[in-house]
XYZ file of C-alpha atoms in Angstrom:
702
model
C -3.498 13.078 -3.414
C -4.702 16.626 -4.019
C -7.518 15.226 -6.183
C -8.973 13.397 -3.181
C -9.082 16.736 -1.356
C -11.002 18.262 -4.248
C -13.405 15.321 -4.617
C -13.549 12.635 -1.877
C -15.273 10.181 -4.260
C -12.271 10.264 -6.629
C -11.264 6.626 -7.297
C -13.388 5.634 -4.287
C -14.800 2.745 -6.330
C -11.418 1.024 -6.355
C -10.568 -1.527 -3.668
C -7.471 -0.888 -1.603
C -4.243 -2.520 -2.728
C -4.200 -6.197 -1.646
C -1.551 -7.051 0.925
C -0.092 -9.651 -1.441
C 0.551 -6.911 -3.977
C 1.779 -4.265 -1.537
C 4.586 -6.512 -0.336
C 5.865 -6.789 -3.912
C 6.487 -3.060 -4.391
C 9.780 -2.892 -2.505
C 11.342 -5.873 -4.365
C 10.207 -4.342 -7.659
C 11.880 -1.060 -6.772
C 15.046 -2.948 -5.868
C 15.017 -4.737 -9.230
C 14.439 -1.474 -11.110
C 17.390 0.131 -9.332
C 19.609 -2.881 -10.069
C 18.617 -2.716 -13.736
C 20.061 0.781 -13.855
C 16.811 2.634 -14.409
C 16.321 5.817 -12.361
C 13.312 5.598 -10.063
C 11.305 8.777 -9.630
C 8.661 8.733 -6.884
C 6.808 11.852 -5.725
C 4.427 11.840 -2.755
C 0.975 13.376 -2.972
C 0.605 13.189 -6.745
C -0.135 10.507 -9.324
C 2.300 8.913 -11.744
C 0.445 10.639 -14.589
C 1.425 14.025 -13.142
C 5.093 13.031 -12.937
C 4.968 11.728 -16.511
C 3.237 14.899 -17.668
C 5.813 17.131 -16.006
C 8.730 15.167 -17.465
C 7.156 15.221 -20.926
C 6.560 18.984 -20.732
C 10.124 19.653 -19.546
C 11.671 17.483 -22.264
C 9.495 18.917 -25.028
C 10.428 22.447 -23.931
C 14.084 21.494 -24.477
C 13.329 20.177 -27.958
C 13.630 16.534 -26.922
C 11.297 14.067 -28.607
C 9.299 12.092 -26.030
C 7.607 8.699 -26.181
C 5.179 7.906 -23.354
C 4.530 4.171 -23.057
C 0.926 3.789 -21.896
C -2.494 2.447 -22.687
C -4.192 5.182 -20.617
C -6.445 7.411 -22.695
C -6.074 10.267 -20.166
C -2.473 10.816 -21.266
C -3.567 11.623 -24.813
C -3.815 15.210 -23.516
C 0.011 15.291 -23.383
C 0.496 14.629 -27.104
C 2.095 17.439 -29.065
C 4.778 18.190 -31.676
C 7.438 16.501 -29.516
C 5.294 13.998 -27.571
C 3.802 10.714 -28.759
C 2.090 7.826 -26.981
C 2.872 4.193 -27.687
C 0.777 1.287 -26.445
C 3.218 -1.617 -26.457
C 0.358 -4.096 -25.957
C -1.186 -3.188 -29.321
C 1.801 -1.514 -31.039
C -0.385 1.574 -31.476
C 1.499 4.873 -31.785
C -0.468 8.112 -31.332
C 0.753 11.482 -32.531
C -1.456 14.567 -32.855
C -3.169 13.227 -35.970
C -3.568 9.829 -34.319
C -5.319 11.314 -31.278
C -7.701 13.213 -33.536
C -8.426 10.089 -35.579
C -9.012 7.914 -32.499
C -11.010 10.262 -30.272
C -12.434 12.772 -32.739
C -10.847 15.713 -30.912
C -7.272 17.082 -30.837
C -5.020 16.557 -27.783
C -5.803 19.985 -26.337
C -9.502 19.005 -26.139
C -9.027 15.544 -24.586
C -9.673 16.843 -21.051
C -12.887 18.543 -22.204
C -13.907 15.306 -23.932
C -13.218 13.219 -20.817
C -15.120 15.638 -18.595
C -18.214 15.230 -20.780
C -18.127 11.426 -21.108
C -16.769 10.828 -17.599
C -14.142 8.353 -16.457
C -15.608 5.321 -14.702
C -12.123 4.005 -13.868
C -11.388 7.095 -11.761
C -15.015 7.407 -10.577
C -15.431 10.809 -12.215
C -18.980 11.103 -13.585
C -19.631 12.898 -16.847
C -22.907 14.029 -18.338
C -25.457 11.241 -17.964
C -26.165 9.378 -21.227
C -23.439 11.312 -23.089
C -21.016 9.101 -24.972
C -18.135 9.724 -27.321
C -20.236 10.721 -30.344
C -22.242 13.351 -28.485
C -19.174 14.759 -26.740
C -17.303 15.100 -30.040
C -20.338 16.701 -31.696
C -20.644 19.293 -28.934
C -16.938 20.120 -28.875
C -16.894 20.559 -32.634
C -19.973 22.753 -32.482
C -19.017 24.900 -29.485
C -15.218 24.692 -29.525
C -14.481 23.730 -25.926
C -16.020 22.630 -22.650
C -16.498 26.280 -21.725
C -18.327 26.741 -25.008
C -20.546 23.742 -24.294
C -21.327 25.092 -20.819
C -22.165 28.516 -22.253
C -24.495 26.964 -24.834
C -26.163 24.505 -22.452
C -29.486 26.341 -22.586
C -29.645 25.773 -26.350
C -29.226 21.984 -26.182
C -32.595 20.289 -26.402
C -34.021 16.927 -25.430
C -33.253 14.673 -22.491
C -29.523 14.926 -23.137
C -29.804 18.707 -22.828
C -31.512 18.305 -19.457
C -28.692 15.996 -18.370
C -26.120 18.557 -19.483
C -27.759 21.326 -17.489
C -27.881 19.107 -14.401
C -24.126 18.495 -14.747
C -23.079 22.140 -15.195
C -21.949 22.639 -11.601
C -19.738 19.544 -11.655
C -18.152 19.842 -15.118
C -15.432 22.374 -14.138
C -14.395 20.094 -11.270
C -14.402 17.068 -13.576
C -12.044 18.932 -15.901
C -9.691 19.742 -13.006
C -9.740 16.136 -11.774
C -8.932 14.744 -15.219
C -6.238 17.290 -16.096
C -2.688 15.960 -15.846
C -0.422 18.361 -13.967
C 2.695 19.320 -15.871
C 4.183 21.800 -13.387
C 5.465 19.646 -10.519
C 8.666 20.502 -8.684
C 10.515 17.224 -9.297
C 13.441 16.054 -7.128
C 15.441 15.058 -10.226
C 16.248 17.016 -13.359
C 15.877 15.507 -16.818
C 19.644 15.093 -17.098
C 19.658 12.990 -13.904
C 17.459 10.323 -15.480
C 20.037 8.729 -17.772
C 20.268 4.932 -17.328
C 23.200 3.652 -15.301
C 25.174 0.403 -15.635
C 23.333 -2.640 -14.351
C 24.294 -4.123 -11.006
C 24.440 -7.683 -12.284
C 25.400 -9.228 -8.968
C 22.397 -7.591 -7.278
C 20.163 -8.739 -10.141
C 21.454 -12.274 -9.755
C 20.663 -12.175 -6.027
C 17.139 -10.820 -6.606
C 16.267 -13.153 -9.475
C 17.621 -16.154 -7.577
C 15.764 -15.242 -4.367
C 12.424 -14.706 -6.128
C 12.905 -17.675 -8.499
C 12.697 -15.518 -11.630
C 14.469 -18.169 -13.651
C 13.935 -16.764 -17.159
C 15.272 -13.355 -16.139
C 18.130 -15.006 -14.287
C 19.163 -16.925 -17.417
C 18.906 -13.738 -19.455
C 21.015 -11.772 -16.970
C 23.640 -14.507 -16.775
C 23.733 -14.776 -20.561
C 24.252 -11.030 -20.951
C 26.969 -11.045 -18.315
C 28.907 -13.803 -20.049
C 28.483 -12.087 -23.413
C 29.042 -8.464 -22.519
C 30.740 -8.205 -19.137
C 29.441 -6.895 -15.851
C 29.559 -3.218 -16.717
C 27.306 -3.249 -19.755
C 24.729 -0.495 -19.605
C 21.097 -0.843 -20.649
C 20.033 0.783 -23.913
C 18.784 4.357 -23.576
C 15.062 4.706 -22.969
C 14.660 7.324 -25.701
C 16.808 9.063 -28.248
C 17.391 12.297 -26.366
C 18.458 14.106 -29.514
C 16.705 17.483 -29.981
C 14.221 17.627 -32.827
C 15.435 19.320 -35.966
C 17.395 18.545 -39.094
C 18.533 14.954 -39.039
C 16.717 14.128 -35.807
C 15.057 10.730 -35.590
C 11.282 10.974 -35.134
C 9.905 9.789 -31.813
C 8.393 6.326 -31.576
C 9.558 2.767 -31.973
C 9.617 2.453 -35.753
C 13.025 1.396 -37.092
C 14.649 2.675 -40.244
C 14.004 -0.618 -42.028
C 17.642 -1.377 -42.841
C 17.089 -5.025 -41.915
C 14.757 -5.285 -44.938
C 17.269 -3.899 -47.457
C 18.244 -7.241 -49.033
C 14.789 -8.818 -49.338
C 13.854 -10.144 -52.788
C 10.630 -10.675 -54.681
C 10.587 -13.810 -56.844
C 8.827 -12.896 -60.090
C 10.722 -14.892 -62.733
C 11.855 -18.475 -63.194
C 15.538 -17.621 -62.915
C 15.003 -16.148 -59.431
C 12.838 -19.103 -58.474
C 15.495 -21.629 -59.523
C 18.159 -19.678 -57.643
C 16.084 -19.728 -54.442
C 15.209 -23.388 -54.927
C 18.936 -24.107 -54.900
C 19.396 -21.918 -51.814
C 16.789 -23.699 -49.718
C 18.023 -27.085 -50.919
C 21.506 -26.265 -49.582
C 20.447 -24.385 -46.446
C 20.860 -26.187 -43.085
C 17.768 -24.384 -41.756
C 15.173 -22.465 -43.769
C 12.417 -20.251 -42.429
C 9.130 -20.702 -44.261
C 5.859 -18.801 -43.991
C 2.661 -18.710 -46.016
C 0.458 -15.732 -46.793
C -3.146 -16.741 -47.262
C -6.698 -15.721 -48.019
C -8.110 -16.557 -44.579
C -7.236 -17.084 -40.922
C -9.405 -20.217 -41.015
C -6.784 -22.932 -41.581
C -9.258 -25.141 -43.446
C -10.540 -22.393 -45.740
C -7.211 -20.664 -46.379
C -5.600 -20.775 -49.809
C -2.035 -19.723 -50.494
C -1.427 -16.200 -51.784
C 2.355 -16.391 -51.497
C 5.256 -18.131 -49.761
C 8.163 -16.434 -47.986
C 11.557 -18.009 -47.364
C 14.716 -17.062 -45.472
C 18.023 -18.942 -45.507
C 20.085 -16.554 -43.376
C 19.554 -13.439 -41.286
C 18.638 -10.648 -43.696
C 18.514 -13.009 -46.686
C 14.818 -13.518 -47.372
C 12.452 -13.587 -50.330
C 8.749 -13.592 -51.116
C 7.175 -15.699 -53.855
C 3.824 -14.083 -54.776
C 1.426 -16.546 -56.365
C -2.154 -15.286 -56.197
C -2.248 -11.504 -55.723
C -4.939 -9.660 -57.671
C -4.036 -6.028 -56.967
C -4.456 -3.821 -60.075
C -1.123 -2.935 -61.652
C 0.832 -5.767 -60.047
C 3.538 -7.443 -62.150
C 2.935 -10.905 -63.589
C 3.336 -13.768 -61.109
C 4.627 -17.267 -61.642
C 1.873 -19.933 -61.957
C 0.647 -20.878 -58.488
C 0.033 -24.606 -58.836
C 3.167 -25.153 -60.919
C 5.381 -23.385 -58.383
C 3.818 -25.240 -55.459
C 4.411 -28.501 -57.316
C 8.075 -27.515 -57.728
C 8.332 -26.663 -54.020
C 6.474 -29.790 -52.897
C 9.474 -32.192 -52.802
C 11.416 -29.760 -50.614
C 8.403 -28.963 -48.407
C 7.689 -32.670 -47.899
C 11.329 -33.614 -47.308
C 12.096 -34.535 -43.676
C 15.789 -34.089 -44.531
C 15.446 -30.339 -45.132
C 15.122 -28.599 -41.749
C 12.487 -25.893 -41.486
C 11.539 -23.237 -38.954
C 8.608 -20.863 -38.729
C 6.238 -19.009 -36.445
C 3.156 -21.089 -35.543
C 3.869 -23.601 -38.313
C 0.850 -25.703 -37.333
C -1.288 -23.171 -39.210
C 0.976 -23.230 -42.285
C 0.934 -27.023 -42.185
C -2.859 -26.918 -42.619
C -2.566 -24.398 -45.440
C -0.066 -26.524 -47.355
C -2.270 -29.580 -46.709
C -5.133 -27.719 -48.397
C -2.943 -27.783 -51.531
C -2.048 -31.467 -51.176
C 1.350 -30.838 -49.585
C 2.365 -32.696 -46.394
C 4.834 -30.338 -44.726
C 7.715 -32.253 -43.107
C 11.088 -31.503 -41.593
C 9.773 -28.991 -39.058
C 12.659 -28.648 -36.600
C 11.826 -25.416 -34.831
C 8.956 -23.038 -34.123
C 9.691 -19.598 -32.668
C 6.223 -19.459 -31.129
C 7.043 -22.523 -29.036
C 10.568 -21.334 -28.279
C 9.134 -18.151 -26.790
C 6.489 -20.136 -24.912
C 9.045 -22.479 -23.353
C 11.224 -19.564 -22.253
C 8.466 -17.146 -21.198
C 5.263 -19.105 -20.718
C 3.740 -16.408 -18.527
C 4.249 -13.568 -20.999
C 0.858 -11.959 -21.730
C -0.880 -15.167 -22.812
C -1.010 -15.920 -26.535
C -0.388 -12.288 -27.442
C 2.966 -12.303 -25.681
C 4.325 -14.780 -28.256
C 3.111 -12.861 -31.305
C 5.895 -12.382 -33.867
C 5.698 -8.597 -33.705
C 5.980 -8.523 -29.925
C 8.843 -11.012 -29.984
C 10.716 -8.863 -32.495
C 10.233 -5.758 -30.370
C 11.100 -7.506 -27.110
C 14.116 -9.530 -28.219
C 15.443 -7.797 -31.331
C 14.515 -4.161 -30.758
C 12.684 -4.120 -34.098
C 9.154 -2.963 -34.840
C 7.575 -5.078 -37.558
C 5.195 -4.090 -40.313
C 1.746 -4.665 -38.753
C -0.772 -6.731 -40.717
C -3.341 -3.979 -40.236
C -1.082 -1.498 -42.025
C -1.545 -3.538 -45.204
C -5.016 -5.022 -44.866
C -6.801 -2.677 -42.460
C -9.130 -4.043 -39.835
C -12.788 -4.477 -39.018
C -15.387 -4.106 -41.734
C -12.894 -2.429 -44.070
C -10.278 -5.195 -43.898
C -9.183 -6.554 -47.270
C -7.750 -9.948 -48.175
C -3.975 -10.295 -48.374
C -4.487 -11.187 -52.037
C -5.643 -7.595 -52.602
C -2.420 -6.116 -51.203
C 0.071 -4.794 -53.760
C 2.964 -7.217 -54.277
C 5.591 -4.575 -53.519
C 4.121 -3.972 -50.052
C 3.261 -7.619 -49.431
C 6.784 -8.783 -50.276
C 8.433 -6.619 -47.633
C 5.927 -7.722 -44.971
C 6.079 -11.433 -45.841
C 9.848 -11.684 -46.265
C 10.267 -9.895 -42.951
C 8.216 -12.593 -41.209
C 10.540 -15.331 -42.469
C 13.651 -13.287 -41.692
C 12.472 -12.580 -38.146
C 12.069 -16.297 -37.477
C 15.774 -16.883 -38.101
C 16.759 -13.800 -36.116
C 14.617 -14.897 -33.164
C 15.880 -18.475 -33.393
C 19.446 -17.201 -33.036
C 18.346 -15.301 -29.929
C 15.988 -17.775 -28.255
C 17.208 -21.271 -29.002
C 20.665 -20.893 -27.398
C 18.889 -20.060 -24.123
C 16.834 -23.249 -24.414
C 19.803 -25.394 -25.410
C 21.785 -24.144 -22.409
C 19.218 -25.568 -19.974
C 18.743 -29.346 -20.035
C 15.235 -29.103 -18.584
C 14.026 -26.520 -21.073
C 15.645 -28.372 -23.945
C 13.791 -31.538 -22.954
C 10.455 -29.709 -22.705
C 10.977 -28.060 -26.095
C 12.351 -30.988 -28.076
C 10.667 -33.957 -26.381
C 7.291 -32.436 -25.499
C 6.273 -29.195 -27.219
C 7.582 -29.895 -30.736
C 6.184 -33.469 -30.913
C 2.878 -32.290 -29.405
C 2.649 -29.662 -32.158
C 2.520 -32.445 -34.745
C -0.061 -34.415 -32.735
C -2.288 -31.355 -32.397
C -2.089 -30.793 -36.140
C -3.308 -34.336 -36.746
C -6.092 -33.934 -34.173
C -7.247 -30.705 -35.806
C -7.028 -32.219 -39.263
C -9.066 -35.263 -38.223
C -11.793 -33.263 -36.494
C -14.702 -34.602 -34.466
C -17.976 -36.125 -35.560
C -21.247 -34.719 -34.232
C -24.850 -35.852 -34.475
C -26.386 -32.836 -36.206
C -29.886 -34.316 -36.146
C -29.777 -34.710 -32.377
C -28.617 -31.108 -31.963
C -31.313 -29.858 -34.332
C -33.983 -31.667 -32.324
C -32.594 -30.353 -29.055
C -32.461 -26.829 -30.463
C -36.142 -27.030 -31.375
C -37.024 -28.255 -27.875
C -35.016 -25.462 -26.247
C -36.761 -22.933 -28.481
C -40.164 -24.120 -27.248
C -38.984 -24.045 -23.632
C -37.720 -20.464 -24.091
C -41.176 -19.395 -25.281
C -42.707 -20.986 -22.177
C -40.229 -19.184 -19.909
C -40.928 -15.912 -21.708
C -44.650 -16.305 -20.991
C -43.866 -17.068 -17.332
C -41.665 -13.972 -17.159
C -44.470 -11.795 -18.545
C -46.856 -13.220 -15.958
C -44.405 -12.631 -13.104
C -43.766 -9.063 -14.301
C -47.440 -8.318 -14.903
C -46.709 -7.094 -18.433
C -44.792 -8.082 -21.587
C -41.238 -6.752 -22.029
C -38.051 -7.539 -23.911
C -36.275 -10.089 -21.716
C -33.029 -9.401 -23.609
C -33.062 -5.661 -22.906
C -31.095 -4.729 -19.747
C -32.807 -1.341 -19.709
C -36.354 -2.749 -19.805
C -35.430 -5.489 -17.370
C -34.044 -2.957 -14.888
C -37.246 -0.924 -15.146
C -39.332 -4.026 -14.419
C -37.196 -5.380 -11.569
C -36.315 -2.174 -9.739
C -39.150 0.071 -10.842
C -42.356 -1.896 -11.354
C -41.553 -4.694 -8.868
C -39.435 -2.520 -6.517
C -36.746 -5.141 -5.966
C -33.615 -3.934 -4.133
C -30.739 -2.689 -6.296
C -27.716 -4.893 -5.574
C -25.109 -3.006 -7.583
C -24.771 -0.521 -10.428
C -22.982 -0.467 -13.751
C -20.108 1.991 -14.376
C -22.635 4.364 -15.950
C -24.668 4.384 -12.735
C -27.652 2.303 -13.858
C -28.826 -0.736 -11.839
C -27.073 -3.918 -12.917
C -29.022 -6.961 -14.120
C -26.043 -9.285 -14.568
C -26.005 -12.953 -13.569
C -24.604 -12.244 -10.106
C -27.433 -9.816 -9.330
C -30.132 -12.115 -10.708
C -28.729 -15.046 -8.710
C -29.043 -13.053 -5.487
C -32.545 -11.838 -6.311
C -33.634 -15.342 -7.362
C -33.378 -16.425 -3.732
C -36.379 -14.220 -2.896
C -38.251 -13.491 -6.142
C -39.614 -15.758 -8.930
C -38.898 -13.516 -11.957
C -35.076 -13.470 -11.611
C -35.089 -17.268 -11.336
C -37.100 -17.531 -14.559
C -34.736 -15.104 -16.290
C -31.675 -17.087 -15.222
C -33.164 -20.275 -16.663
C -33.981 -18.421 -19.880
C -30.472 -16.997 -20.196
C -28.831 -20.363 -19.608
C -30.976 -22.102 -22.214
C -30.582 -19.236 -24.672
C -26.794 -19.468 -24.385
C -26.856 -23.231 -24.943
C -29.002 -22.734 -28.028
C -26.968 -19.941 -29.607
C -23.532 -21.286 -28.673
C -24.017 -25.005 -29.211
C -27.231 -26.485 -30.585
C -27.634 -23.823 -33.301
C -23.977 -23.057 -33.957
C -22.187 -26.417 -33.923
C -24.054 -27.906 -36.924
C -23.150 -24.799 -38.947
C -19.464 -25.380 -38.190
C -19.384 -28.821 -39.803
C -16.874 -28.795 -42.656
C -18.657 -29.563 -45.916
C -15.768 -31.658 -47.242
C -15.004 -33.735 -44.148
C -18.396 -33.790 -42.425
C -16.667 -32.993 -39.132
C -16.076 -30.065 -36.809
C -12.468 -28.882 -36.775
C -11.351 -26.910 -33.741
C -8.006 -25.143 -33.277
C -5.852 -26.068 -30.288
C -3.694 -23.238 -28.951
C -0.514 -24.693 -27.508
C 1.224 -21.511 -26.347
C -1.333 -19.885 -24.062
C -1.539 -21.089 -20.463
C 1.469 -20.874 -18.164
C 0.471 -24.295 -16.813
C 0.849 -25.950 -20.204
C -2.870 -26.555 -20.649
C -4.292 -26.342 -24.157
C -6.952 -23.895 -25.271
C -9.564 -24.718 -27.899
C -11.321 -22.250 -30.194
C -13.611 -22.060 -33.234
C -15.368 -23.856 -31.599
C -14.228 -24.221 -28.002
C -14.560 -27.970 -27.479
C -13.087 -27.829 -23.976
C -16.031 -25.936 -22.553
C -19.002 -28.090 -23.533
C -21.360 -27.854 -20.525
C -21.840 -30.866 -18.289
C -23.564 -29.609 -15.143
C -27.129 -29.576 -16.496
C -29.187 -32.205 -18.261
C -29.310 -30.074 -21.428
C -25.540 -29.653 -21.307
C -25.013 -33.388 -20.999
C -27.258 -33.929 -24.025
C -24.993 -31.612 -26.035
C -21.965 -33.644 -25.011
C -23.756 -36.793 -26.098
C -23.995 -35.345 -29.617
C -20.243 -35.866 -30.033
C -20.098 -39.351 -31.477
C -17.765 -41.923 -32.995
C -18.275 -43.335 -36.493
C -19.856 -46.799 -36.781
C -17.560 -49.497 -35.453
C -15.574 -47.092 -33.273
C -15.891 -45.750 -29.753
C -14.914 -42.555 -27.968
C -12.615 -43.113 -24.990
C -12.177 -40.571 -22.205
C -8.881 -40.646 -20.296
C -7.503 -38.238 -17.731
C -4.844 -38.124 -15.063
C -6.328 -38.415 -11.588
C -5.821 -34.979 -9.997
C -2.220 -34.820 -11.160
C -1.793 -31.137 -10.297
C -2.919 -31.715 -6.713
C -0.590 -34.693 -6.394
C 2.307 -32.489 -7.506
C 1.241 -29.819 -5.015
C 1.050 -32.409 -2.229
C 4.541 -33.618 -3.100
C 6.044 -30.111 -3.188
C 4.189 -28.666 -0.189
C 4.225 -31.816 1.962
C 0.884 -30.661 3.345
C -0.142 -33.321 5.906
C -3.859 -33.271 5.058
C -3.284 -33.505 1.316
C -0.824 -36.346 1.770
C -3.240 -38.152 4.081
C -6.124 -37.752 1.631
C -4.115 -39.226 -1.237
C -2.729 -42.009 0.975
C -6.281 -43.025 1.920
C -7.543 -42.706 -1.639
C -10.008 -40.005 -0.589
C -11.647 -37.528 -2.945
C -9.411 -34.500 -2.289
C -11.994 -31.945 -3.412
C -14.604 -33.533 -1.159
C -12.136 -33.484 1.756
C -11.427 -29.785 1.158
C -15.152 -29.033 0.956
C -15.786 -30.847 4.244
C -13.143 -28.694 5.922
C -14.390 -25.425 4.381
C -18.082 -25.966 5.122
C -17.646 -27.758 8.440
C -19.492 -30.921 7.438
C -18.558 -34.562 7.163
C -17.217 -35.885 3.882
C -20.431 -37.809 3.283
C -22.541 -34.655 3.667
C -20.699 -32.664 0.969
C -23.010 -31.763 -1.917
C -22.069 -31.306 -5.616
C -22.038 -27.495 -5.390
C -19.855 -27.556 -2.278
C -17.407 -29.914 -3.955
C -17.337 -27.626 -6.995
C -16.416 -24.637 -4.807
C -13.642 -26.646 -3.159
C -12.318 -27.691 -6.562
C -12.113 -24.051 -7.642
C -10.144 -23.217 -4.499
C -7.803 -26.191 -4.805
C -6.888 -25.492 -8.408
C -7.003 -21.732 -7.928
C -4.283 -21.913 -5.304
C -2.081 -23.915 -7.656
C -2.573 -21.474 -10.517
C -1.815 -18.379 -8.458
C -5.316 -17.267 -7.479
C -5.157 -14.119 -5.354
C -7.094 -10.938 -4.657
C -5.671 -9.396 -7.823
């Protein structure tokens, strides 16, 4: 592009597009065209410039614009008629939002970026200048030109860095400025969506085995006919009286009939409703995300789309109305909650099941879970985040939900849900229950229409949900005394390694400081720099130290120290602190709807990643014990994924290895490294295992 002509190093740090990705562009363009979306491609410029030009043209015509992006560079486009929305985080940025996030208004974003640099595009800024300094300068001097003019007055090392960057800063600003004046081949009016070519979509989705999209397309065709058009990308209504504001926020009409249960008459009426309902959505609002520490703040219920209520029980916001007694109301709800006859649905009900258990209630009758419905239909959708209730509502219902952060904040300033005013909490909580029924009506028919998906959902995922709950509730027993002793030993060993590091360096230094370590390695000891960080300083990461350890003693010592330090902080010190005081066990959380392969994930703590390669790691594993009179049993399928791959691929060597009963990973390693099977070492087998499983799970250059 023209930016490469200005600055040959522009984006030079990026690898070229992998061949496996390049060959996907044309099919993607074909799918976009079949979906009815206009495709605008302009040679010699970047997509940002096309977006900027379109946004400028639309805003000039009084059209409100929403740019869907997570790219901070495009914040410079924001104005009275232009907003950004990051659909990954549901963050919407208007002019005030840009100022709040970056500390400068949209018209100063380019100046800000020029000062801090953009490592993604390989555009350097002023060395050692971060966001705080850039904002301070722009507030003090008004603009980048003002900063340049006042450079002589800026003292200290950062002032020296600024003066060294003066010649490049104007170019940096040009490189980071989005062009808004392109001569586009299509006018704004030409970009209206067209009817979908459903036959072409069916051909594409069938050819590329996009089964979820194929089911969706076929379902829409049977419901709405072949000529149905996609919804408009934006409301192209000019701003003014009666114009809808830009963004994705709905008008909230779906919340109009929600109720707040504050008196016994309302409670009895809703008790009768859920008793008669064939399927009730239930959700709990709590004091904590920790399922074992959480206490109920309120319960939301929905018996039909749009017919939802919130029962507040433990809010303590000043000025709130009186609430019904918590324990009494839970006792009244308990027979219904524990009834297997009354069908229930929710979003991630395994968590709510723990919360109710904390109050002595054994939740039963769980028929459906929208988290698992989404996972079965779209297992590859953005990991766990792709099945979040808010994203599901946006993706499938066209609704933007009330974000939790809007009520409770985030970070250090986050408050408990109990501190949220009941009026606000009720709308948020009732919406969650309502959305479960709305999503169920959308998702479950797609599952029920496919015998395979229905089997996976009803015979595997839903029963497994209950098993995982019981596993989490039971917890695991650990030998805290053994871990304490091991932690003390590791601490002594770390002190020994620290002394060895000082001796190898010829001076004491902070082994945990990347800056000091870089000075020792590449300054004092003159070791070769292997790679640099995005800020341009020599890297001291594990990859670099591993390379240097082949020739120098200090990096080897540092690697040993880092490995032991991680074991100590992550396991031997931390695990005993995670023992539940009431049960005497460690209780992890198993995430069911994460990996596209169906594998579970474990967190708080991660019990699937206990180290095993080193002697110290194996000692940590040995600290997981059974109670007296019991034993721990380890069971696993023997390379089941590779057996499936051998069956599907009919690869002769894989089939032969399994037929002979060979170790498949060892056989792969022998072929890769050109040695006999008997000569394969543990590290070589480990590399082969990574390759074997990586190929199954879609490993590629990108």
